[in-house]
Short mmCIF file of C-alpha atoms in Angstrom, two decimals:
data_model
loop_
_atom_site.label_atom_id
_atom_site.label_comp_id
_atom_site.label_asym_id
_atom_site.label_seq_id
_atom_site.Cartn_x
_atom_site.Cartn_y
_atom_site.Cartn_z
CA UNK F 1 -15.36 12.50 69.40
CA UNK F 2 -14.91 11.15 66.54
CA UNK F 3 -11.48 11.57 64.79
CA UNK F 4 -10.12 11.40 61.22
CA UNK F 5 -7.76 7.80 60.79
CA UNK F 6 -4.58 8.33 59.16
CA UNK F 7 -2.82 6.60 56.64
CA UNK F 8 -1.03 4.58 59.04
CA UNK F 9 -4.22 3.19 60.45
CA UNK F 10 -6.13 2.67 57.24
CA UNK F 11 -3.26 1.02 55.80
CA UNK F 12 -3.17 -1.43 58.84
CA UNK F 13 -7.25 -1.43 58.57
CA UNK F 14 -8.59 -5.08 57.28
CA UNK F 15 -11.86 -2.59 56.20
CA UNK F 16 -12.38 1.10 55.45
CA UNK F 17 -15.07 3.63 53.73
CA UNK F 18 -15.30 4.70 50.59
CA UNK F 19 -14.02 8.34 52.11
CA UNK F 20 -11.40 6.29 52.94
CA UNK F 21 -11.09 4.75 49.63
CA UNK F 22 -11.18 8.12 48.10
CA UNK F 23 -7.88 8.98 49.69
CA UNK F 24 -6.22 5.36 48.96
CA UNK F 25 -7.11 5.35 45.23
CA UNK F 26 -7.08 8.96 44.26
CA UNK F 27 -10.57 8.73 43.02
CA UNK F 28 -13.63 10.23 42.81
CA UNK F 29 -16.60 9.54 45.21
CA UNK F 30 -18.68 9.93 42.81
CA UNK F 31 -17.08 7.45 40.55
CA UNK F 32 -16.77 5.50 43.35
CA UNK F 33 -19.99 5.66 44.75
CA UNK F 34 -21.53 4.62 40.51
CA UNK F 35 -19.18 1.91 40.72
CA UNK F 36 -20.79 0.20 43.98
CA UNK F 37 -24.47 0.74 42.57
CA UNK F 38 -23.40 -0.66 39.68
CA UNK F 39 -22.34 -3.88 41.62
CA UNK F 40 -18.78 -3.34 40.64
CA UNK F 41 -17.19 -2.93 44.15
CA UNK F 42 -18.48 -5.00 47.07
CA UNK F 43 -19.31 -3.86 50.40
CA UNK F 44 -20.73 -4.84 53.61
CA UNK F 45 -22.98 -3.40 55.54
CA UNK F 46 -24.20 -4.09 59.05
CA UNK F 47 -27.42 -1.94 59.16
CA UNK F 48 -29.21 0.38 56.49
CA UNK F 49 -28.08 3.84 57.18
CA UNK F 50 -24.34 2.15 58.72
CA UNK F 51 -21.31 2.60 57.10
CA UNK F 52 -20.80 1.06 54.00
CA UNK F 53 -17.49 -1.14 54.68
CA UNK F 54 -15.21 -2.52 51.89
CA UNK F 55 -12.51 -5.01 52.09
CA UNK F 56 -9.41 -2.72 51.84
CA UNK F 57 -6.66 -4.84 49.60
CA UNK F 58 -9.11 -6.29 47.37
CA UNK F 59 -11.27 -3.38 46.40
CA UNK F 60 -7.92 -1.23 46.22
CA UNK F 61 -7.15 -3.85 43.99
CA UNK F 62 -10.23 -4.13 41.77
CA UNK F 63 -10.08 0.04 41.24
CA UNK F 64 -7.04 -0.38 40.31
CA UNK F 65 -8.13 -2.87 37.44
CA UNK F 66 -10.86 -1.37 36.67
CA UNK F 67 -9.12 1.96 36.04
CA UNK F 68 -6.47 -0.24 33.93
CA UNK F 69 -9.64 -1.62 32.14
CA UNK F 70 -11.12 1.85 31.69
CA UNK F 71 -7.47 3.57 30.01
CA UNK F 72 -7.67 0.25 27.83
CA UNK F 73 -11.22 1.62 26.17
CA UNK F 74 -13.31 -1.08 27.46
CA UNK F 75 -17.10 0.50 28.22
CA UNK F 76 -18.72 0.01 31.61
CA UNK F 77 -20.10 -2.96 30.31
CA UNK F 78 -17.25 -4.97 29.03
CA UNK F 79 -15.62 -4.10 32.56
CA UNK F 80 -18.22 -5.46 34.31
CA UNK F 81 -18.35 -8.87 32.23
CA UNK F 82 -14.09 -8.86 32.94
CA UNK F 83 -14.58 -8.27 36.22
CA UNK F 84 -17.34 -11.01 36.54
CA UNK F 85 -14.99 -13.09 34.60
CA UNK F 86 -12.43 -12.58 37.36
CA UNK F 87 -14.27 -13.83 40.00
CA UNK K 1 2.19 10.92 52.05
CA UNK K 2 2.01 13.52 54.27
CA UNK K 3 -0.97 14.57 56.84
CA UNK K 4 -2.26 17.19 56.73
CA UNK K 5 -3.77 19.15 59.75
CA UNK K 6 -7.50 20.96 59.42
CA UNK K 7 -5.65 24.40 58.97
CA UNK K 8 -3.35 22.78 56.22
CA UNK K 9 -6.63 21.19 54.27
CA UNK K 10 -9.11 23.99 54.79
CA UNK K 11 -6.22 26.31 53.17
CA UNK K 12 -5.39 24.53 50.02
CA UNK K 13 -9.37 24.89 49.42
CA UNK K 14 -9.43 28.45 50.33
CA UNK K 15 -6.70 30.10 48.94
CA UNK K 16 -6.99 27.98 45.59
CA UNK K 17 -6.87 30.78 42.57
CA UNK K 18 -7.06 33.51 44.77
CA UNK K 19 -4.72 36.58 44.21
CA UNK K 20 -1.71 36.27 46.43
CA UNK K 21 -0.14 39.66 45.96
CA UNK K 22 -3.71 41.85 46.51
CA UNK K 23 -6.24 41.40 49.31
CA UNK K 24 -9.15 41.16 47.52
CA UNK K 25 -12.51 40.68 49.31
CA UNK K 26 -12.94 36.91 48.88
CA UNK K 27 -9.12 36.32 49.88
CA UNK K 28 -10.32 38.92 53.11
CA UNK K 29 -13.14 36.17 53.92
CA UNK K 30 -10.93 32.87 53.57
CA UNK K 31 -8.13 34.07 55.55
CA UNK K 32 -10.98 35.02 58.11
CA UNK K 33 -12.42 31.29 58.17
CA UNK K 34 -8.51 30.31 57.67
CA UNK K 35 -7.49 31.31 61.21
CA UNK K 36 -11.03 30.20 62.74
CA UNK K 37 -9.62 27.04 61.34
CA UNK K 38 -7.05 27.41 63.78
CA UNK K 39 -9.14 27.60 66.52
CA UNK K 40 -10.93 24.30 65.58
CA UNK K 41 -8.12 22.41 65.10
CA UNK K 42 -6.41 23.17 68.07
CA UNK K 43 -9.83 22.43 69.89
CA UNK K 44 -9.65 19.34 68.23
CA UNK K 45 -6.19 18.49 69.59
CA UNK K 46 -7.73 19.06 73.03
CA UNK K 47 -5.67 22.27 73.34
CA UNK K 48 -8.21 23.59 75.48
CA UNK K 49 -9.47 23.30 79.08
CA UNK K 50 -12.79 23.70 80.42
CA UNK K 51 -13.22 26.03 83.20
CA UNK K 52 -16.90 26.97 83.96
CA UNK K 53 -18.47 27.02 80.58
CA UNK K 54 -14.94 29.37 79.03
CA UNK K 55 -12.33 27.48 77.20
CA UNK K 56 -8.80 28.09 78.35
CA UNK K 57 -6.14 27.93 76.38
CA UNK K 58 -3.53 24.60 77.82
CA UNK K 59 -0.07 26.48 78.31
CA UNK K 60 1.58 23.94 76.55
CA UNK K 61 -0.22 24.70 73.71
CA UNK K 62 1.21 28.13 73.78
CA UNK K 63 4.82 26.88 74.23
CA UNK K 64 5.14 24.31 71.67
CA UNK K 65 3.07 26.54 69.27
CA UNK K 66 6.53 27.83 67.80
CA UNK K 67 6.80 24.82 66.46
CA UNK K 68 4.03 25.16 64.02
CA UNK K 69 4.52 28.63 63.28
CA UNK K 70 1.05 29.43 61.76
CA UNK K 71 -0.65 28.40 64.98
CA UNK K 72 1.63 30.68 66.64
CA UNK K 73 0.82 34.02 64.44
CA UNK K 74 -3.14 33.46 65.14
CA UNK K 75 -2.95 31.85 68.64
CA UNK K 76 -0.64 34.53 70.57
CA UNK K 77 -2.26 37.94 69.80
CA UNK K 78 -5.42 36.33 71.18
CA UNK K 79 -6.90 37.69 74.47
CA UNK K 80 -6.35 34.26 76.19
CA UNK K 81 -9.44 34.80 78.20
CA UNK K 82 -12.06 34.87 75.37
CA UNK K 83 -14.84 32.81 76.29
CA UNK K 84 -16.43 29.69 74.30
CA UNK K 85 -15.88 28.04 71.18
CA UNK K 86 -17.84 31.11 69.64
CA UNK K 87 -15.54 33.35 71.56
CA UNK K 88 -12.51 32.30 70.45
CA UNK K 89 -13.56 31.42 66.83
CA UNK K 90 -15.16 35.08 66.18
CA UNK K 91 -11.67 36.81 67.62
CA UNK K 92 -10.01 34.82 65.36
CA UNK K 93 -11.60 35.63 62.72
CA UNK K 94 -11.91 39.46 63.77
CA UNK K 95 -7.52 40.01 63.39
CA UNK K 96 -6.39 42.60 61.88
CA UNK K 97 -5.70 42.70 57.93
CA UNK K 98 -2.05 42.97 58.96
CA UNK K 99 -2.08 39.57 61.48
CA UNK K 100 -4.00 38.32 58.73
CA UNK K 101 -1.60 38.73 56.00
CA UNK K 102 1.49 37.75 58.01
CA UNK K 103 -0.90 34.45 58.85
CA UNK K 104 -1.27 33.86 55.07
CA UNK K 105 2.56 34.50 54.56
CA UNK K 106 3.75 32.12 57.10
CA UNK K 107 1.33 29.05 56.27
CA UNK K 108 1.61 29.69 52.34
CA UNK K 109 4.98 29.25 52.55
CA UNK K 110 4.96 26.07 54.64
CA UNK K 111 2.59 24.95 51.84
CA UNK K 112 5.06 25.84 49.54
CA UNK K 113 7.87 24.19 50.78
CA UNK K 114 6.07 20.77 50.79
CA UNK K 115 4.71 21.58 46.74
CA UNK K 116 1.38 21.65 47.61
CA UNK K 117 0.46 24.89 46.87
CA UNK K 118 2.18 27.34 44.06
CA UNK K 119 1.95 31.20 43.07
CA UNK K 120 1.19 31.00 39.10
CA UNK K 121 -0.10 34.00 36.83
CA UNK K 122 -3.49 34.65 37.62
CA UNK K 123 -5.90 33.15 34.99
CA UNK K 124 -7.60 37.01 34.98
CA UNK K 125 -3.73 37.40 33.60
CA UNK K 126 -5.05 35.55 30.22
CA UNK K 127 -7.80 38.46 29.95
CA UNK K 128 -7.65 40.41 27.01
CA UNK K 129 -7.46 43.76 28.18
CA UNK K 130 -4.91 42.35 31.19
CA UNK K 131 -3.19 40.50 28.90
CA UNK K 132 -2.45 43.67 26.73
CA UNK K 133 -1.87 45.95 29.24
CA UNK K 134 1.27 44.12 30.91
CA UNK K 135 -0.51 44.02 34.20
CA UNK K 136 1.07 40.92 36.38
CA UNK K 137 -1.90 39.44 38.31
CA UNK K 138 -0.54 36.70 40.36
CA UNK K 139 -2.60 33.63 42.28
CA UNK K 140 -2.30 30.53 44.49
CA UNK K 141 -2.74 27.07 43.01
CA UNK K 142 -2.83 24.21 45.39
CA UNK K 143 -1.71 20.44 44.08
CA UNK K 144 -4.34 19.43 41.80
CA UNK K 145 -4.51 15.88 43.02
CA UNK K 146 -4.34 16.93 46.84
CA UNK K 147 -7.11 19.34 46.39
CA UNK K 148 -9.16 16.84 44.31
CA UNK K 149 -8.78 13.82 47.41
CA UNK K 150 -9.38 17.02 49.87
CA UNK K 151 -12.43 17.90 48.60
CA UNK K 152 -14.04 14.65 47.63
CA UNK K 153 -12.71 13.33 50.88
CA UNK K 154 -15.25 15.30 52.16
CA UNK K 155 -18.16 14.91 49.74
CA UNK K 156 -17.56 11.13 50.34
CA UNK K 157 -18.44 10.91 54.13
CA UNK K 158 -21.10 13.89 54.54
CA UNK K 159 -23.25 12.22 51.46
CA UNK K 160 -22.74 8.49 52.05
CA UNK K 161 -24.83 7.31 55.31
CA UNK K 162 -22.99 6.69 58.56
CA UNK K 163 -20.30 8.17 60.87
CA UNK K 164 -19.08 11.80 59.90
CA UNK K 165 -15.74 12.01 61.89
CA UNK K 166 -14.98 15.66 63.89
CA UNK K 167 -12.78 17.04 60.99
CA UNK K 168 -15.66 16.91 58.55
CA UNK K 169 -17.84 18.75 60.84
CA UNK K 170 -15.85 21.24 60.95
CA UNK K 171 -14.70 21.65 57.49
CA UNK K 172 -18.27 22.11 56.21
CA UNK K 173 -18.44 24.71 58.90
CA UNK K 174 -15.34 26.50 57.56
CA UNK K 175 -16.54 25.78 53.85
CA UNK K 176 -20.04 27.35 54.91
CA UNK K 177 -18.53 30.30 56.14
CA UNK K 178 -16.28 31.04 53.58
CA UNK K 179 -19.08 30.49 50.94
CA UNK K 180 -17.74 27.93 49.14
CA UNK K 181 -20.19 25.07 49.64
CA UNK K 182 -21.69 25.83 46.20
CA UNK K 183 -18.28 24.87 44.51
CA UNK K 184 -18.40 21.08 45.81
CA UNK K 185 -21.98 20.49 45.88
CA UNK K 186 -24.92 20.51 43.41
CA UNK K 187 -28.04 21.78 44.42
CA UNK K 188 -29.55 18.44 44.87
CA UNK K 189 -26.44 17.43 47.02
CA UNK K 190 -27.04 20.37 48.97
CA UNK K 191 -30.16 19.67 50.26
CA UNK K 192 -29.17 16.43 51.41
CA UNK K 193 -26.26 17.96 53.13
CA UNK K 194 -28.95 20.51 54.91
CA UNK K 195 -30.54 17.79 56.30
CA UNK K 196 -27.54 15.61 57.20
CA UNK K 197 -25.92 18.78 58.86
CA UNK K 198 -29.25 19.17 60.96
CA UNK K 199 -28.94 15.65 61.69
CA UNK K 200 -25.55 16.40 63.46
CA UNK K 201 -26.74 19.29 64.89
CA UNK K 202 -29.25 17.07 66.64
CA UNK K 203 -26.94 14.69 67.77
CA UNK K 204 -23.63 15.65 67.99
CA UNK K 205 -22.18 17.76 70.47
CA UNK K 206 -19.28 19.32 68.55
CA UNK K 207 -21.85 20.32 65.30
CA UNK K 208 -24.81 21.45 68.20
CA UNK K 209 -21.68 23.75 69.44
CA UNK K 210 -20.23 24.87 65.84
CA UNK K 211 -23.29 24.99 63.60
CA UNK K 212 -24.89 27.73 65.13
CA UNK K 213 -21.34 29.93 65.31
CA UNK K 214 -21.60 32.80 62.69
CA UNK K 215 -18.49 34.22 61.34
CA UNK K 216 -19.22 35.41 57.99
CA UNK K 217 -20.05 39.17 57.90
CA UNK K 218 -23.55 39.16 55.76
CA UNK K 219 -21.82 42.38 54.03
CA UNK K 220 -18.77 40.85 52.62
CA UNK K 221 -20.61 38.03 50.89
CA UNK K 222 -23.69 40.32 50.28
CA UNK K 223 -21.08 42.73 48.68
CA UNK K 224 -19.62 40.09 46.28
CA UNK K 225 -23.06 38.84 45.65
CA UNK K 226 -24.22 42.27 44.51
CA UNK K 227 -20.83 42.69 42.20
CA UNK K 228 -21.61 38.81 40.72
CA UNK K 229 -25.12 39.87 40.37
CA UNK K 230 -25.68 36.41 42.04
CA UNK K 231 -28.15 35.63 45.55
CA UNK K 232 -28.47 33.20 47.98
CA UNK K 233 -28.93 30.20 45.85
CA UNK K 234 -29.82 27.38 48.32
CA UNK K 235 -32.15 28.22 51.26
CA UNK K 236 -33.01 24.90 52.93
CA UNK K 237 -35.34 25.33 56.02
CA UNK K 238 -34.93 22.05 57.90
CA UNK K 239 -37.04 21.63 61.29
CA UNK K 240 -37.43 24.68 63.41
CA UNK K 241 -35.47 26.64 65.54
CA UNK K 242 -32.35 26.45 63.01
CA UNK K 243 -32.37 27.04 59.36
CA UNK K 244 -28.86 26.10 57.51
CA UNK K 245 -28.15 28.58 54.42
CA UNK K 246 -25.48 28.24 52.42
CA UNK K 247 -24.39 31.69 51.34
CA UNK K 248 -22.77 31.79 47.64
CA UNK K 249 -18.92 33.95 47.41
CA UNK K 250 -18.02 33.71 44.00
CA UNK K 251 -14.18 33.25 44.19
CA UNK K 252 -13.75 32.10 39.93
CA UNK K 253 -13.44 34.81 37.23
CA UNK K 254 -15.08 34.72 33.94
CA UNK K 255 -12.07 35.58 31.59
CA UNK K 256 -12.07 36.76 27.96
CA UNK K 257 -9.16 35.18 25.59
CA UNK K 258 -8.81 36.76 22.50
CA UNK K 259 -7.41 34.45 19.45
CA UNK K 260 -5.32 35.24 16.77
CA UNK K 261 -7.62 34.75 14.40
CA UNK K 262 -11.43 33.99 13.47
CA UNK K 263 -11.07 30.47 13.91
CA UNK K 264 -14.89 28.74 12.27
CA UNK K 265 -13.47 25.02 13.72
CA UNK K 266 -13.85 24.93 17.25
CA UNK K 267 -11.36 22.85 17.52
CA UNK K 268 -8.42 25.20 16.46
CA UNK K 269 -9.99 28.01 18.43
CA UNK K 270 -9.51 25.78 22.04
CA UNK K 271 -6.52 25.11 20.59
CA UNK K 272 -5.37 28.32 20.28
CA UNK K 273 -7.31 29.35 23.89
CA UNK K 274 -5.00 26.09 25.20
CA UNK K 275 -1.78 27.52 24.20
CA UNK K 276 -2.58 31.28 26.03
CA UNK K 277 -3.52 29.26 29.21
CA UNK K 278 -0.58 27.16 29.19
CA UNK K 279 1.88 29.49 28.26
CA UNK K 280 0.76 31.24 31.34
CA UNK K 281 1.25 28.22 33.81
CA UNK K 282 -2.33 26.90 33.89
CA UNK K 283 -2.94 23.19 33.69
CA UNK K 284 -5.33 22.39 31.39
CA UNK K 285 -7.31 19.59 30.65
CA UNK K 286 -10.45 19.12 28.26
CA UNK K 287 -13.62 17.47 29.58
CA UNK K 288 -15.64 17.93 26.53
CA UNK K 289 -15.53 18.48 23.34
CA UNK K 290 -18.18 20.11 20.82
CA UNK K 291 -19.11 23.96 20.16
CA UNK K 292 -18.69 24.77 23.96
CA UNK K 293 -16.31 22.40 25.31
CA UNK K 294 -15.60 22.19 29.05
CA UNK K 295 -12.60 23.05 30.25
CA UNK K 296 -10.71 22.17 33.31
CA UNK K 297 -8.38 24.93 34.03
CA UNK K 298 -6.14 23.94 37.76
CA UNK K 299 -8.84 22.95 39.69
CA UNK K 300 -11.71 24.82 38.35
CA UNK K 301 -14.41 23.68 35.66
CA UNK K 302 -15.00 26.28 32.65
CA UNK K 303 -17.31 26.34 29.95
CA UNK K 304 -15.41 27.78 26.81
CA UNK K 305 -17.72 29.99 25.08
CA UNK K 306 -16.82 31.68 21.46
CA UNK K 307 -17.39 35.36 21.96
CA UNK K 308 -16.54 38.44 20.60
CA UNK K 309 -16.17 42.05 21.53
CA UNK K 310 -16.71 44.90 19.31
CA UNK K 311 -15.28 48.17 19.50
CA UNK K 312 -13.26 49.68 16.85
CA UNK K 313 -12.62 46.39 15.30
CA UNK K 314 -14.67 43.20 16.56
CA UNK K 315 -12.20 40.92 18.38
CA UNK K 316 -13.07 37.53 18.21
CA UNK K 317 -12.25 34.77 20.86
CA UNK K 318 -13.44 32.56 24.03
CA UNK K 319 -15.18 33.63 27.28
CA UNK K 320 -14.87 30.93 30.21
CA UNK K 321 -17.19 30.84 32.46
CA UNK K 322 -16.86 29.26 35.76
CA UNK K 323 -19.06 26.21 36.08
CA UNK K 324 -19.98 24.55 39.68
CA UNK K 325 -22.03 21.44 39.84
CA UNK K 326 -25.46 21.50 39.07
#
């Protein structure tokens, strides 16, 4: 069986999914989903057809900006120079 | 933030804009899959005990049930000496419209009391002719963030590759059965999910055991489909031996709003459309703008036609009609 992780866990979790990420961030997956083929939010992944993995605080962290970016009228590709910027 | 158990989640989807003072057929079918939902989550909790192939009910399962009270008003009329999974999910589903309305009663107010789910004017309130006539057409509306995270929750780990975890399983079961798949999924999306759901039914023991459970009665859904003038919009042969349809139960209502007057900018008119729907209750929120703008109204996507009707005088104003994803 495999179960559901609660809050408790993910929030202790050094990695999580972007389900998981759905929940955290109150986002889309599809938005969510654009914004990793788009090279905007890194993953790892062990093996095609595995579990995408993201590191938890930073990628909370980047939706967050990117979100702030977004409300601030910057198009998808200004983010993505600001985020490269970042970096 | 709170967690929410299977029963909790699969009921903020269900009885979202559904009538709460009339038992109308769709509400019939979601309470149905509601306290199936029950079942599974108390199988999930390992409430049960395996005794040569029949699943027996744990007595202290029974005696701490009073403690969530909607377990207890679908778990102790039960004939604790059903059967299998199948067993117990079909008696479930088989109580009596009375059981079933106490059921909804109980766990709507528990929803209630933690603001996730409301009773607002119905948006088939906002229709012209109910409008005018004074009738009072109440519905549910659950948290529109909560539902959104629910929902998307779900769409996120069935369409991405890689582990689907035991609630998911069963909540496309449950969304299946109540016919809502077609509200979360495109048609695109939903063959992939055919094939990832015959994927699990390959491999996993809980989907091999659930997937090929029937609940739904073929007339309910074939009667709304008939009334919608709508059929069986996705049928996805996978393999042999098992073919996954997705059967279609229209739950949103296309609504008239009449507005004051002829408006040519289509701007004014949703403006005027706006202020109906929000004086009623309704959140709304505008997608899109332009001739037909797209409206989100609670947690349902309409498109905002201009329309009129014509009988003695023409009356001029906006039909919305429901939109899933395409």
């Amino acid at each position: 069986m495999s179960r559901q992780r609660t809050m408790e866990t993910i929030l202790a979790s050094e990695f999580v999914s972007i389900g998981e990420l759905v929940r955290l961030t109150e986002s889309r997956y599809s938005t969510l989903k654009f914004y990793t083929e788009e090279g905007m939010l890194p993953f790892e992944q062990a093996e095609e057809n595995l579990t995408r993995k993201y590191i938890r605080l930073a990628t909370v962290a980047r939706i967050h900006l990117i979100k702030e970016l977004k409300s601030n009228g910057l198009t998808i590709p200004q983010i993505k120079e600001a985020l490269d910027k970042d970096e | 933030m709170t967690e929410l158990t299977l029963t909790q989640k699969f009921t903020l989807i269900a009885l979202n804009a559904q009538r709460s003072l009339e038992m109308t057929n769709a509400k019939k079918v979601s309470l149905r899959c509601m306290a199936a939902a029950v079942i599974l989550e108390v199988y999930l909790d390992s409430g049960f005990a395996q005794d040569n192939n029949k699943l027996v009910l744990k007595k202290d399962v029974l005696n701490q049930s009073h403690t969530i009270r909607y377990r207890e008003t679908i778990i102790q009329p039960l004939n604790h000496t059903i059967g299998d999974l199948s067993g117990w999910l079909k008696q479930a589903s088989l109580l009596s419209k009375r059981k079933l309305i106490k059921f909804e009663h109980v766990i709507s107010e528990s929803l209630k009391e933690m603001s996730l789910l409301e009773e607002i004017p119905h948006i088939l309130g906002c229709d012209l002719y109910f409008h005018s006539s004074g009738v009072e057409i109440k519905g549910y509306r659950s948290h529109i963030q909560e539902y959104t995270t629910i929902t998307e929750h779900i769409r996120a780990e069935i369409l991405e590759d890689g582990t689907v975890t035991d609630e998911t399983i069963c909540m496309l079961w449950l969304l299946r059965e109540s016919g809502c798949m077609h509200d979360f999924f495109s048609r695109n999306e939903l063959e992939q999910l055919s094939t990832r759901m015959y994927q699990l039914y390959q491999a996993n023991p809980l989907a091999k055991a659930l997937y090929r459970i029937r609940i739904h009665r073929g007339i309910e859904l074939a009667i709304k489909q008939f009334l919608r003038m709508k059929k069986v919009a996705v049928k996805t042969p996978v393999g042999s031996g098992l073919n996954f349809l997705f059967p279609i139960l229209e739950r949103s209502q296309s609504v008239f709003i009449d507005t004051e007057a002829m408006f040519s900018n289509s701007r004014t008119r949703l403006h005027d459309v706006r202020m109906r729907l929000e004086s009623k209750g309704h959140a709304v929120k505008v997608l899109g703008d332009g001739t037909i703008p797209t409206i989100k109204i609670d947690n349902i996507i309409y498109e905002a036609i201009p329309h009129a009707t014509y009988g003695r005088v023409p009356i001029h104003g906006v039909r919305l009609l429901p939109i899933h994803p395409s």
